[in-house]
GROMACS .gro file of C-alpha atoms in nm:
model
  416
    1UNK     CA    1   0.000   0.000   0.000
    2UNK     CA    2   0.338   0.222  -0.002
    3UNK     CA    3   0.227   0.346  -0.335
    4UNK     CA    4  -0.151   0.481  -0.237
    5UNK     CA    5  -0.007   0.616   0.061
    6UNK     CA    6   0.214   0.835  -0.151
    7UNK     CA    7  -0.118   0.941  -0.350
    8UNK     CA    8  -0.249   1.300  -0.245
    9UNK     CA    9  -0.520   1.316  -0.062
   10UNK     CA   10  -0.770   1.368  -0.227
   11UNK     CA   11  -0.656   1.130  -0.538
   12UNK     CA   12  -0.641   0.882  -0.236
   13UNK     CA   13  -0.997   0.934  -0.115
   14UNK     CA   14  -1.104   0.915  -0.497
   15UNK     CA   15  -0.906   0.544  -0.520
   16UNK     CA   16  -1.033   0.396  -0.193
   17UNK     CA   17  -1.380   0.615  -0.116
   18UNK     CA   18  -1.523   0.555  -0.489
   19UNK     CA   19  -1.660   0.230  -0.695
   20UNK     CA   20  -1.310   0.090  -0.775
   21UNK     CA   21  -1.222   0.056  -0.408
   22UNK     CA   22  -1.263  -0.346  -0.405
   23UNK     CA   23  -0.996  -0.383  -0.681
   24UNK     CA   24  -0.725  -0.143  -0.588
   25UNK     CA   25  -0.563  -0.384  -0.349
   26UNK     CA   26  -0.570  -0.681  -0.668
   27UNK     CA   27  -0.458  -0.422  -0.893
   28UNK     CA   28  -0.132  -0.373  -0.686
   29UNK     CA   29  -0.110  -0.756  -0.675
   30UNK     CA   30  -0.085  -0.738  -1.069
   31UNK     CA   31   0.132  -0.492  -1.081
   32UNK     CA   32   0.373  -0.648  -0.821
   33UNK     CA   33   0.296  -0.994  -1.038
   34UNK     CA   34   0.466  -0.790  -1.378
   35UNK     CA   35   0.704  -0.678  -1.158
   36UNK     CA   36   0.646  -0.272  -1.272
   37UNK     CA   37   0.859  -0.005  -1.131
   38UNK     CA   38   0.728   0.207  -0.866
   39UNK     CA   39   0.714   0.473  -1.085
   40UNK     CA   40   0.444   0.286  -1.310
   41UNK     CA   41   0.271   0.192  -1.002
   42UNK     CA   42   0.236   0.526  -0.922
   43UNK     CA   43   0.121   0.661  -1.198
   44UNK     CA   44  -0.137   0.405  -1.302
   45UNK     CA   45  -0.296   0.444  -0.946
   46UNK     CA   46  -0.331   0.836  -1.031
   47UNK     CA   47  -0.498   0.718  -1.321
   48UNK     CA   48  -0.759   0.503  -1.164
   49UNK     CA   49  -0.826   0.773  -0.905
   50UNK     CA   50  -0.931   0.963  -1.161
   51UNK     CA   51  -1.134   0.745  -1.364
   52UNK     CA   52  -1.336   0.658  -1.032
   53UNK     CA   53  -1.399   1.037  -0.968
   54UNK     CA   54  -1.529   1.051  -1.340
   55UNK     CA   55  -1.702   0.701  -1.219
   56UNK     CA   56  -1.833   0.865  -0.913
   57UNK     CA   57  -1.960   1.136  -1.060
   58UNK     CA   58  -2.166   0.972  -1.363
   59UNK     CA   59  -2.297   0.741  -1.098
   60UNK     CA   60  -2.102   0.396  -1.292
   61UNK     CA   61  -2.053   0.057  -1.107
   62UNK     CA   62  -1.725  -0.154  -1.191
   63UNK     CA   63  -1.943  -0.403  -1.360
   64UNK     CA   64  -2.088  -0.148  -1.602
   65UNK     CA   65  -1.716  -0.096  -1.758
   66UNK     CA   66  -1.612  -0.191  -2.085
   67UNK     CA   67  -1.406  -0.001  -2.385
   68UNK     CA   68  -1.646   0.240  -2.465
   69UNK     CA   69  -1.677   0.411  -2.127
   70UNK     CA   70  -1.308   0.449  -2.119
   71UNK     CA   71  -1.314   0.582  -2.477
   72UNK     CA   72  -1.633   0.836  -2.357
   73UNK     CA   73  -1.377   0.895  -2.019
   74UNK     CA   74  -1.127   0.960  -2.257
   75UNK     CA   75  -1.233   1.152  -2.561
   76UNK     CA   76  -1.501   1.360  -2.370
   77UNK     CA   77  -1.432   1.394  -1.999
   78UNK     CA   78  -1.009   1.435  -1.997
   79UNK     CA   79  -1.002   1.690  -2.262
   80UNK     CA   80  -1.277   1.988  -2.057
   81UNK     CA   81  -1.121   1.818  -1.704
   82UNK     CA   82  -1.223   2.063  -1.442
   83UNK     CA   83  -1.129   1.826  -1.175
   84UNK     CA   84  -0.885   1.918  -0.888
   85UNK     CA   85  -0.461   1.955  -1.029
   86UNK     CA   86  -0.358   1.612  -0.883
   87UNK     CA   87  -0.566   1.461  -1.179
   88UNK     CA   88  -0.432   1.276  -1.424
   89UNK     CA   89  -0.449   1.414  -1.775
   90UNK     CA   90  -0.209   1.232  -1.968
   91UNK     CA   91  -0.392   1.035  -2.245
   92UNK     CA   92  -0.128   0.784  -2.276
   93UNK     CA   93  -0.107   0.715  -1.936
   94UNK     CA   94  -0.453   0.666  -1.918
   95UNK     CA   95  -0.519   0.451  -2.162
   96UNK     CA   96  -0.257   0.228  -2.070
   97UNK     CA   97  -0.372   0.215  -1.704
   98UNK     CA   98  -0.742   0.169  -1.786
   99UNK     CA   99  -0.677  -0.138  -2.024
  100UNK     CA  100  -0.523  -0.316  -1.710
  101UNK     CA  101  -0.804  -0.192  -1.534
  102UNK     CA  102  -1.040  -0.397  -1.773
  103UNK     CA  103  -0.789  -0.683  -1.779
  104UNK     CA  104  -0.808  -0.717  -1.463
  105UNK     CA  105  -1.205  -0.684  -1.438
  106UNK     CA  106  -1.231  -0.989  -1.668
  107UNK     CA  107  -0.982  -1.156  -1.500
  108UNK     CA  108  -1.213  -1.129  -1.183
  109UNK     CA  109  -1.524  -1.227  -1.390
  110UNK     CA  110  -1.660  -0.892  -1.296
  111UNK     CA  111  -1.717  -0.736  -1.662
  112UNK     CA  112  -1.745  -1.008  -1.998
  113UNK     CA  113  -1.476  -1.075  -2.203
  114UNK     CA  114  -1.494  -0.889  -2.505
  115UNK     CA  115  -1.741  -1.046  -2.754
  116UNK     CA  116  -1.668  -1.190  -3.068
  117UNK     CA  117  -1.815  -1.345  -3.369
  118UNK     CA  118  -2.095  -1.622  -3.249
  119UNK     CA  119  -2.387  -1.794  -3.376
  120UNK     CA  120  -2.367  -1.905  -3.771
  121UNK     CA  121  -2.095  -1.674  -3.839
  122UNK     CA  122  -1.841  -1.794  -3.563
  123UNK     CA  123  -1.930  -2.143  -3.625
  124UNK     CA  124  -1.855  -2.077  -4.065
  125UNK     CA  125  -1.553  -1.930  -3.943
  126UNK     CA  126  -1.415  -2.230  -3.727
  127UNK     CA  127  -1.495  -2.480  -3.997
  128UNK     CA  128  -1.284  -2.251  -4.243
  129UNK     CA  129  -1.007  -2.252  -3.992
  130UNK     CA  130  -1.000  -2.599  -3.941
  131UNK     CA  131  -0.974  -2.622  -4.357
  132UNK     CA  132  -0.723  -2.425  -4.360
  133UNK     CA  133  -0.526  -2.589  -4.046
  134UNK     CA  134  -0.567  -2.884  -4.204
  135UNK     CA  135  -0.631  -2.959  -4.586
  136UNK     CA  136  -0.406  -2.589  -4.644
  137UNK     CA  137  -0.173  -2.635  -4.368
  138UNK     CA  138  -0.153  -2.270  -4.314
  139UNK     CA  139   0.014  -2.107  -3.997
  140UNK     CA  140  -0.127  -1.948  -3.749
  141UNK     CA  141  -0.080  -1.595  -3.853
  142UNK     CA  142  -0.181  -1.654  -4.198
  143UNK     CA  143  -0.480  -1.822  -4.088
  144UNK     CA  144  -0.601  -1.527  -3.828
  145UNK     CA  145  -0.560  -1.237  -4.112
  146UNK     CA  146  -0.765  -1.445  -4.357
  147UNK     CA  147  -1.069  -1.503  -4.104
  148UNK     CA  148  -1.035  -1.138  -4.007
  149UNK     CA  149  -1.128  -1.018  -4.346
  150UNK     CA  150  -1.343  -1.299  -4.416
  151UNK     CA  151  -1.546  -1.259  -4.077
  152UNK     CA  152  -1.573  -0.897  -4.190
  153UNK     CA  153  -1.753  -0.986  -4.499
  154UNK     CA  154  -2.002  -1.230  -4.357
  155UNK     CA  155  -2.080  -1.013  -4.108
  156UNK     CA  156  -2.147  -0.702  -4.336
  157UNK     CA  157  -2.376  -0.934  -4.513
  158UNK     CA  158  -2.528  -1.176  -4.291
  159UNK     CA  159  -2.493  -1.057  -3.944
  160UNK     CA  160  -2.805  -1.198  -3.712
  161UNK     CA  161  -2.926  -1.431  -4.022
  162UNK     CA  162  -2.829  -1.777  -4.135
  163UNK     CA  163  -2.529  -1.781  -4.368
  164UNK     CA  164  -2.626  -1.872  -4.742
  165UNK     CA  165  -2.304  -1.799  -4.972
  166UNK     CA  166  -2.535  -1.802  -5.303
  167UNK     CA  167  -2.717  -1.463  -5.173
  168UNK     CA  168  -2.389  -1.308  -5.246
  169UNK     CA  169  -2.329  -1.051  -5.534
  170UNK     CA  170  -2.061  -0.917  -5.718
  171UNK     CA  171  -2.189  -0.605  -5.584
  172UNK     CA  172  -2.171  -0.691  -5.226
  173UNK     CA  173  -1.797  -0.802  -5.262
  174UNK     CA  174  -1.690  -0.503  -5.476
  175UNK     CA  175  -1.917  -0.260  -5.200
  176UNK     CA  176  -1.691  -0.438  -4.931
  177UNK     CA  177  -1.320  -0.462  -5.086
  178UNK     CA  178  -1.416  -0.033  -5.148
  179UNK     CA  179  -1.508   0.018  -4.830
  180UNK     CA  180  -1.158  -0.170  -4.687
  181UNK     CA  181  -0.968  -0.016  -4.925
  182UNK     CA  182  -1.095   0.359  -4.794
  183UNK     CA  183  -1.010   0.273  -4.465
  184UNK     CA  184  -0.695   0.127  -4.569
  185UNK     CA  185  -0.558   0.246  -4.885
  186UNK     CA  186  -0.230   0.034  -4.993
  187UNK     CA  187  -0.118  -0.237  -5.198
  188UNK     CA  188  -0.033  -0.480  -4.946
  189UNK     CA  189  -0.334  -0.431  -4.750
  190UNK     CA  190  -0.549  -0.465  -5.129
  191UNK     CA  191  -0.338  -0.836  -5.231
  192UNK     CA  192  -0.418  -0.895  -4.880
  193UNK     CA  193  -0.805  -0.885  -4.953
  194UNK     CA  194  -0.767  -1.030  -5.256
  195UNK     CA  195  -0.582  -1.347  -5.142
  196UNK     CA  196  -0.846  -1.366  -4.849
  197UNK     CA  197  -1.130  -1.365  -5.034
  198UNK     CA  198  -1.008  -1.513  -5.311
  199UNK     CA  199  -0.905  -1.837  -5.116
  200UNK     CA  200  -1.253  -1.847  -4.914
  201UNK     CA  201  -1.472  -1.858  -5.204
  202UNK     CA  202  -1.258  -2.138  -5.348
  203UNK     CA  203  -1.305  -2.335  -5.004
  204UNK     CA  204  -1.655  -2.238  -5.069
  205UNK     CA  205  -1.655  -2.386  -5.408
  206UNK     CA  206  -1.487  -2.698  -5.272
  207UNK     CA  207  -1.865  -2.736  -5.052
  208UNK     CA  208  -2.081  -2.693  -5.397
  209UNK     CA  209  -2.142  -2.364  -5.393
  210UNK     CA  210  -2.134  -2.209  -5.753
  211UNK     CA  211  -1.919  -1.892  -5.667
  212UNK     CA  212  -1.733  -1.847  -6.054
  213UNK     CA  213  -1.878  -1.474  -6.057
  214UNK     CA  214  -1.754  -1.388  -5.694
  215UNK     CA  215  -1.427  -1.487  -5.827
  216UNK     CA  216  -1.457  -1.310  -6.100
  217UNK     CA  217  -1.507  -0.958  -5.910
  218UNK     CA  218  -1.181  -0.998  -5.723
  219UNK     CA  219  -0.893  -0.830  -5.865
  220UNK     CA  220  -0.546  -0.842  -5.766
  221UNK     CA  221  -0.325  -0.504  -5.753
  222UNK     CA  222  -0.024  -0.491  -5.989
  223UNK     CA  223   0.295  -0.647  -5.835
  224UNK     CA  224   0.515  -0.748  -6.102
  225UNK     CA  225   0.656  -1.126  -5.923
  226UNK     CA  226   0.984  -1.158  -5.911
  227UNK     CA  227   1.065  -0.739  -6.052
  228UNK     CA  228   1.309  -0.635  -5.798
  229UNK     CA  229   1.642  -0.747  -5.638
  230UNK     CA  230   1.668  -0.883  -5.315
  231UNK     CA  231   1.816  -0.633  -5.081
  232UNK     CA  232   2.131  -0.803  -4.923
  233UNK     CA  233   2.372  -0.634  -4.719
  234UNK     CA  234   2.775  -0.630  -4.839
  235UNK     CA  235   3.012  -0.805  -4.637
  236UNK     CA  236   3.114  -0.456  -4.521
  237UNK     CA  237   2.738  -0.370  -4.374
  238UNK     CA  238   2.767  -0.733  -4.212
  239UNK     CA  239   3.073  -0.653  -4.006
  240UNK     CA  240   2.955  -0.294  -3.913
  241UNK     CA  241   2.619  -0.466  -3.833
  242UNK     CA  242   2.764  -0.655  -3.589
  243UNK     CA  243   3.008  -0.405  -3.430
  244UNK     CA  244   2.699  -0.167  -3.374
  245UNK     CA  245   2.553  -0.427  -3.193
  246UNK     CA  246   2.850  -0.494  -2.988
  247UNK     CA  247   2.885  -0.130  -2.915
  248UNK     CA  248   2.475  -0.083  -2.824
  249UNK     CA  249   2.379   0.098  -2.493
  250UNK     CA  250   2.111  -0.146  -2.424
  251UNK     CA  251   2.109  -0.507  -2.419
  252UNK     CA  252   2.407  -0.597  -2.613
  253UNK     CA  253   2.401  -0.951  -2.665
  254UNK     CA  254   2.046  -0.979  -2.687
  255UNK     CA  255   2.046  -0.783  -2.988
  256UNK     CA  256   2.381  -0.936  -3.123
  257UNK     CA  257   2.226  -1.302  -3.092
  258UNK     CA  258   1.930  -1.208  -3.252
  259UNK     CA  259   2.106  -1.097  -3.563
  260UNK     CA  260   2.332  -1.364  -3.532
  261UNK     CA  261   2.060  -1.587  -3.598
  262UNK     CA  262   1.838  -1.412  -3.878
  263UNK     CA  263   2.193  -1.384  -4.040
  264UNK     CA  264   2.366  -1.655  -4.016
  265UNK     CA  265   2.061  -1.928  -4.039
  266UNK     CA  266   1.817  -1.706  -4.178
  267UNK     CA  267   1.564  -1.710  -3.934
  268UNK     CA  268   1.218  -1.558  -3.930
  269UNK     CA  269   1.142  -1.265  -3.660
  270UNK     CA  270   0.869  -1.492  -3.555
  271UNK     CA  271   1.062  -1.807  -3.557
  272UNK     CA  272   1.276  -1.615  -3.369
  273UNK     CA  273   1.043  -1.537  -3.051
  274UNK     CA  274   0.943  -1.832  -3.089
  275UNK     CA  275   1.275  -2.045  -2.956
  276UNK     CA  276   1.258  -2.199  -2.677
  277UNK     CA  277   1.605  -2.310  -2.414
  278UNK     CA  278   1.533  -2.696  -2.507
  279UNK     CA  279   1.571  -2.572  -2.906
  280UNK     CA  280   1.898  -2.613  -2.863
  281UNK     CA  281   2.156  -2.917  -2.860
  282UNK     CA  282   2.456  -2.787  -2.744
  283UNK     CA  283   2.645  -3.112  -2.821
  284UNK     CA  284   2.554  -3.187  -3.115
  285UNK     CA  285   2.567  -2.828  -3.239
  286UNK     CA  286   2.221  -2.798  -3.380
  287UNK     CA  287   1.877  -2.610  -3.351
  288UNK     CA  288   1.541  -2.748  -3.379
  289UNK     CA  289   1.247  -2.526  -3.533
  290UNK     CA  290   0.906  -2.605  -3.437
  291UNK     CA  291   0.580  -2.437  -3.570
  292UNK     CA  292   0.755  -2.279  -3.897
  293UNK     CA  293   0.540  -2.099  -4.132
  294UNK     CA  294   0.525  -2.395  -4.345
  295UNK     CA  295   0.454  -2.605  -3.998
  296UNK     CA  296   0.757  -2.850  -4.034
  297UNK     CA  297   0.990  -2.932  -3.767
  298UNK     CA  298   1.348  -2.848  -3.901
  299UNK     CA  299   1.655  -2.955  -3.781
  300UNK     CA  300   1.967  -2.664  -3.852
  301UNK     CA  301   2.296  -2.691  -3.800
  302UNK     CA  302   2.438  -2.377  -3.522
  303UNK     CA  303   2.721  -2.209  -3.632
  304UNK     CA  304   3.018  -2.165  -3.407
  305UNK     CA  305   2.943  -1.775  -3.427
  306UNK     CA  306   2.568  -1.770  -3.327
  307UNK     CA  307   2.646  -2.059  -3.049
  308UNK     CA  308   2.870  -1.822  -2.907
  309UNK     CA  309   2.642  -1.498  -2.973
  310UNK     CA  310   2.334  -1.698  -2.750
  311UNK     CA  311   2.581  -1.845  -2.488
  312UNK     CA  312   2.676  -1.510  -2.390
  313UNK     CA  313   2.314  -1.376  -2.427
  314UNK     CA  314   2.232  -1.644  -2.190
  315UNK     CA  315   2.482  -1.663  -1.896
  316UNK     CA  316   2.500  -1.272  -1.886
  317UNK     CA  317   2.215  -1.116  -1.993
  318UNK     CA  318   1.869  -1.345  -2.013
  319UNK     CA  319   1.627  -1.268  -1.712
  320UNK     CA  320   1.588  -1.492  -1.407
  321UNK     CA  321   1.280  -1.662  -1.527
  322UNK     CA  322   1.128  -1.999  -1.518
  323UNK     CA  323   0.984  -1.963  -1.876
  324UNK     CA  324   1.123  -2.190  -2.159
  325UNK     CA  325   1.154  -1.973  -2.441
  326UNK     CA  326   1.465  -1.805  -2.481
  327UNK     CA  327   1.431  -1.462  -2.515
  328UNK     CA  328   1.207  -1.289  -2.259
  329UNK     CA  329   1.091  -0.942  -2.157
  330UNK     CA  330   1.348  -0.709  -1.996
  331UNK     CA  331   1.087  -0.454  -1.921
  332UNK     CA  332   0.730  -0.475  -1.724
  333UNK     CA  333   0.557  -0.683  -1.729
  334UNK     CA  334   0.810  -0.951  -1.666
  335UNK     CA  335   0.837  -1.330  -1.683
  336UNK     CA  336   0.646  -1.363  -1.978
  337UNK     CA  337   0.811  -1.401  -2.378
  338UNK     CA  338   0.866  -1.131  -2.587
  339UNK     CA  339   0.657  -1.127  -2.925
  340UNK     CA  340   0.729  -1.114  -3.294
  341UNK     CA  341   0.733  -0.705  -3.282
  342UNK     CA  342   0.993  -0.724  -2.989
  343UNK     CA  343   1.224  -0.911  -3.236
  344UNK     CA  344   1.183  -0.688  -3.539
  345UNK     CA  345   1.245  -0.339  -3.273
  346UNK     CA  346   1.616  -0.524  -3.187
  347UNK     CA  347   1.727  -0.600  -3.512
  348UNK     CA  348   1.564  -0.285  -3.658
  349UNK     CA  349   1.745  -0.081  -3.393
  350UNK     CA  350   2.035  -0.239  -3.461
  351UNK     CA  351   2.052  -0.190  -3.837
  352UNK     CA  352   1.967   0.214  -3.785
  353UNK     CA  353   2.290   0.256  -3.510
  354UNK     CA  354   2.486   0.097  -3.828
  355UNK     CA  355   2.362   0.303  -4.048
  356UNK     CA  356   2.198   0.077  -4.264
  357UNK     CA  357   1.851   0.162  -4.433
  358UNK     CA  358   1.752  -0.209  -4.444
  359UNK     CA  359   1.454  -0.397  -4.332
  360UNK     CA  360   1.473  -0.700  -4.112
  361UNK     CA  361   1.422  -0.920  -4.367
  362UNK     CA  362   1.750  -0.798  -4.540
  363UNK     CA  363   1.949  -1.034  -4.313
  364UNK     CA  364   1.730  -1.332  -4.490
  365UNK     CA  365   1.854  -1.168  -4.814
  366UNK     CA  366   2.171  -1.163  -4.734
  367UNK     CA  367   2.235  -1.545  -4.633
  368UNK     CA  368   2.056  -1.654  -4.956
  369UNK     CA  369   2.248  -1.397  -5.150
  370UNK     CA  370   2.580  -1.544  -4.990
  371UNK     CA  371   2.491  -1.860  -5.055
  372UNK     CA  372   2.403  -1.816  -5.440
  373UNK     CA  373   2.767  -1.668  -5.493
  374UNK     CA  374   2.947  -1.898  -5.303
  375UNK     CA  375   2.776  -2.189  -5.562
  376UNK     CA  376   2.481  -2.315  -5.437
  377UNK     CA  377   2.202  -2.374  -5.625
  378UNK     CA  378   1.817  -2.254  -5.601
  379UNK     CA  379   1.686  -2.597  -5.453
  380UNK     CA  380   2.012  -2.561  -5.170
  381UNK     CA  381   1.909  -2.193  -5.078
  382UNK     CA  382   1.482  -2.321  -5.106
  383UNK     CA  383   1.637  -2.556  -4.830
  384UNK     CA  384   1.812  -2.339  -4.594
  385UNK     CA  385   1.549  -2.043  -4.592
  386UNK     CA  386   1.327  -2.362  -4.602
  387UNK     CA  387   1.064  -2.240  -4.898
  388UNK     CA  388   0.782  -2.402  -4.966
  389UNK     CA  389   0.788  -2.322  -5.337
  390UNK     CA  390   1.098  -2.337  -5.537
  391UNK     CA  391   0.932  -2.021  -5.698
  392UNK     CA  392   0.990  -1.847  -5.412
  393UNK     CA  393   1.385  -1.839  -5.396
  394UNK     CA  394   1.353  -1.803  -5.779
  395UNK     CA  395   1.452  -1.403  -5.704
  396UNK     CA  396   1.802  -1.516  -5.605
  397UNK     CA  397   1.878  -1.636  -5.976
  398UNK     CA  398   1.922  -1.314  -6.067
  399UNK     CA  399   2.240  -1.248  -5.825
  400UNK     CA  400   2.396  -1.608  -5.955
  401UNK     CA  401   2.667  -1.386  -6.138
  402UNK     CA  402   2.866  -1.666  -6.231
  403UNK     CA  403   2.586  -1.825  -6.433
  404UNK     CA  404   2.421  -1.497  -6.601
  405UNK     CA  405   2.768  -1.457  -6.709
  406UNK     CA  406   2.787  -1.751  -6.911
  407UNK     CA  407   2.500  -1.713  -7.083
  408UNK     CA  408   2.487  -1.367  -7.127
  409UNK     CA  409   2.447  -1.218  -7.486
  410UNK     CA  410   2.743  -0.977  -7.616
  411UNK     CA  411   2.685  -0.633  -7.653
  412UNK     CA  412   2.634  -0.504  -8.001
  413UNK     CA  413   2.931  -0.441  -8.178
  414UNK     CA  414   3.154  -0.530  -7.956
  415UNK     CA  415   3.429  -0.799  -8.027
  416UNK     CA  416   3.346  -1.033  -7.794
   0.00000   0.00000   0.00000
């Protein structure tokens, strides 16, 4: 209770006088749980004081609360605040507090978990998942990005009504890609639809439903396969690369093993977070994969260099934890793995103190790139980046200089 007690006053009598007063004593308990500085404790008590004054004053209960009283707290209260000074104001702050709030309210079965698709529409989208799972063998990711877009369809057009797929028209598809596309205008985000939808009505198909016009509506943005060069780094970027991470402020050998292994075996960000301590076979010099994107289990050979790189990550810089995976979180809340976007913020960082304008993905490049001039063929590179398609790692061809060489035309006149 140290950190209420160093709550003005009033703040205080908000916190522990107002409807929130049964939780503040669990929230502190979660906080302590993630291990958050006293700082953050601090703050995110201000926070709830004054979200129970708003509370108090609007005459709320804690199991009233969901997202759109904190967004009405947020959006019309904070903004023309006339509460007392030791309010606080900072929308950040807030927002961050309150969703713990509402974690923890769930947690506590006081409010409902946040409600998602149900009825015909939830159960059409588990039977597509389970096709893709299992006749497509998709990952996860792919897999939750498709039934995201698909789910948005179905509902547009059959929300609180039995699904039937033949009421569909070209109309309604085109009405719903331009609506997407408005509220997200890009190329990636437009293939994305396209792919989605594309692939559902084929499942569709697959159940007898006559969907040849539907498919016929989707269109595909321009994005000329195979156009560009894959963006390796030189051997020069490499060694700077790895002397930037050497010389970083902040977790050193976190970041260093990381790159080590997107580098040197060409690893995924999310295969990445994904490692786990008994990965590893220190003997025997090798690392297992497990739930790739094309949901193999791979054996790889560890290089002396990225043994070395995770061996020092691990004795002198990994948190005490009991988790299994291998890299965790540093920061609040603790004892808990670090995600896909925590991987691509090290690397990333790490590329921009080198200097290099490079995605992530570059250090993929650059093994397959290394590989292609050192004389290994498409099918060898397919292997180590492990491709499902050969037509994939058909963009390295074009850095095979030794072979465009030989069958490269002479230039006109010339007297070769």
């Amino acid at each position: 209770m140290d950190s209420i007690r160093s709550l003005h006053p009033l703040a205080r009598a908000w916190l522990l006088d107002g409807p929130l007063s049964p939780y503040v004593e669990r929230f502190e308990a979660l906080m302590e749980r993630g291990r958050y500085a006293e700082g953050t404790v601090s703050t995110d008590l201000r926070a709830l004081a004054h979200f129970a004054h708003w509370m108090t004053r609007c005459r709320l209960a804690a199991d009233q609360l969901d997202e759109s009283l904190v967004e009405l707290f947020l959006d019309s209260h904070v903004p023309r605040c006339d509460c007392h000074a030791t309010a606080l104001r900072t929308q950040g702050d807030l927002r961050a507090s309150l969703a713990h709030l509402l974690a923890l309210l769930r947690e506590q079965q006081i409010i409902v978990e946040l409600p998602g698709p149900s009825g015909p529409i939830a159960e059409e989208l588990h039977r597509y998942n389970v096709h893709m799972r299992d006749a497509r063998g998709l990952g996860v990711g792919t897999r939750k990005g498709r039934l995201a877009i698909v789910g948005k369809l179905l509902q547009c057009k059959f929300a609180g009504t039995a699904i039937a797929i033949g009421e569909l028209q070209p109309e309604d598809v085109r009405g719903f890609i331009a609506t997407e596309l408005t509220r997200v205008n890009s190329v990636s985000h437009a293939s994305a639809l396209a792919a989605a939808l594309r692939a559902y009505f084929r499942y569709r198909a697959t159940c007898g439903d006559a969907l040849h016009a539907l498919l016929g509506v989707i269109s595909s943005p321009a994005r000329w396969s195979l156009a560009s060069l894959p963006r390796a780094l030189t051997a020069e970027q490499v060694q700077l690369l790895l002397t930037s991470c050497a010389d970083a402020r902040s977790t050193p050998l976190r970041m260093l093993a990381m790159v080590h292994l997107a580098l040197d075996l060409g690893l995924r960000v999310g295969e990445i977070a994904r490692l786990e301590m008994d990965d590893f076979d220190w003997r025997a010099g090798t690392v297992t994969l497990k739930g790739t994107k094309s949901l193999r289990q791979d054996v790889l050979p560890l290089p002396a260099a990225t043994g070395e790189a995770l061996a020092a990550y691990v004795m002198h810089e990994r948190p005490a934890t009991t988790l299994p995976t291998l890299f965790v979180r540093r920061m609040a809340p603790h004892d808990r793995p670090i995600g896909v976007d925590a991987v691509s913020r090290a690397i990333g960082r790490a590329l921009r103190h080198a200097g290099i304008d490079r995605s992530c993905h570059s250090l993929r490049h650059t093994l397959a790139c290394d590989l292609v001039n050192h004389g290994s063929s498409i099918k060898e590179v397919a292997d180590v980046l492990r491709h499902r398609s050969m037509n994939t790692s058909l963009i390295y061809a074009k850095l095979d200089r030794h072979a465009l060489a030989e069958v490269a035309l002479p230039w006109p006149g010339s007297t070769a």
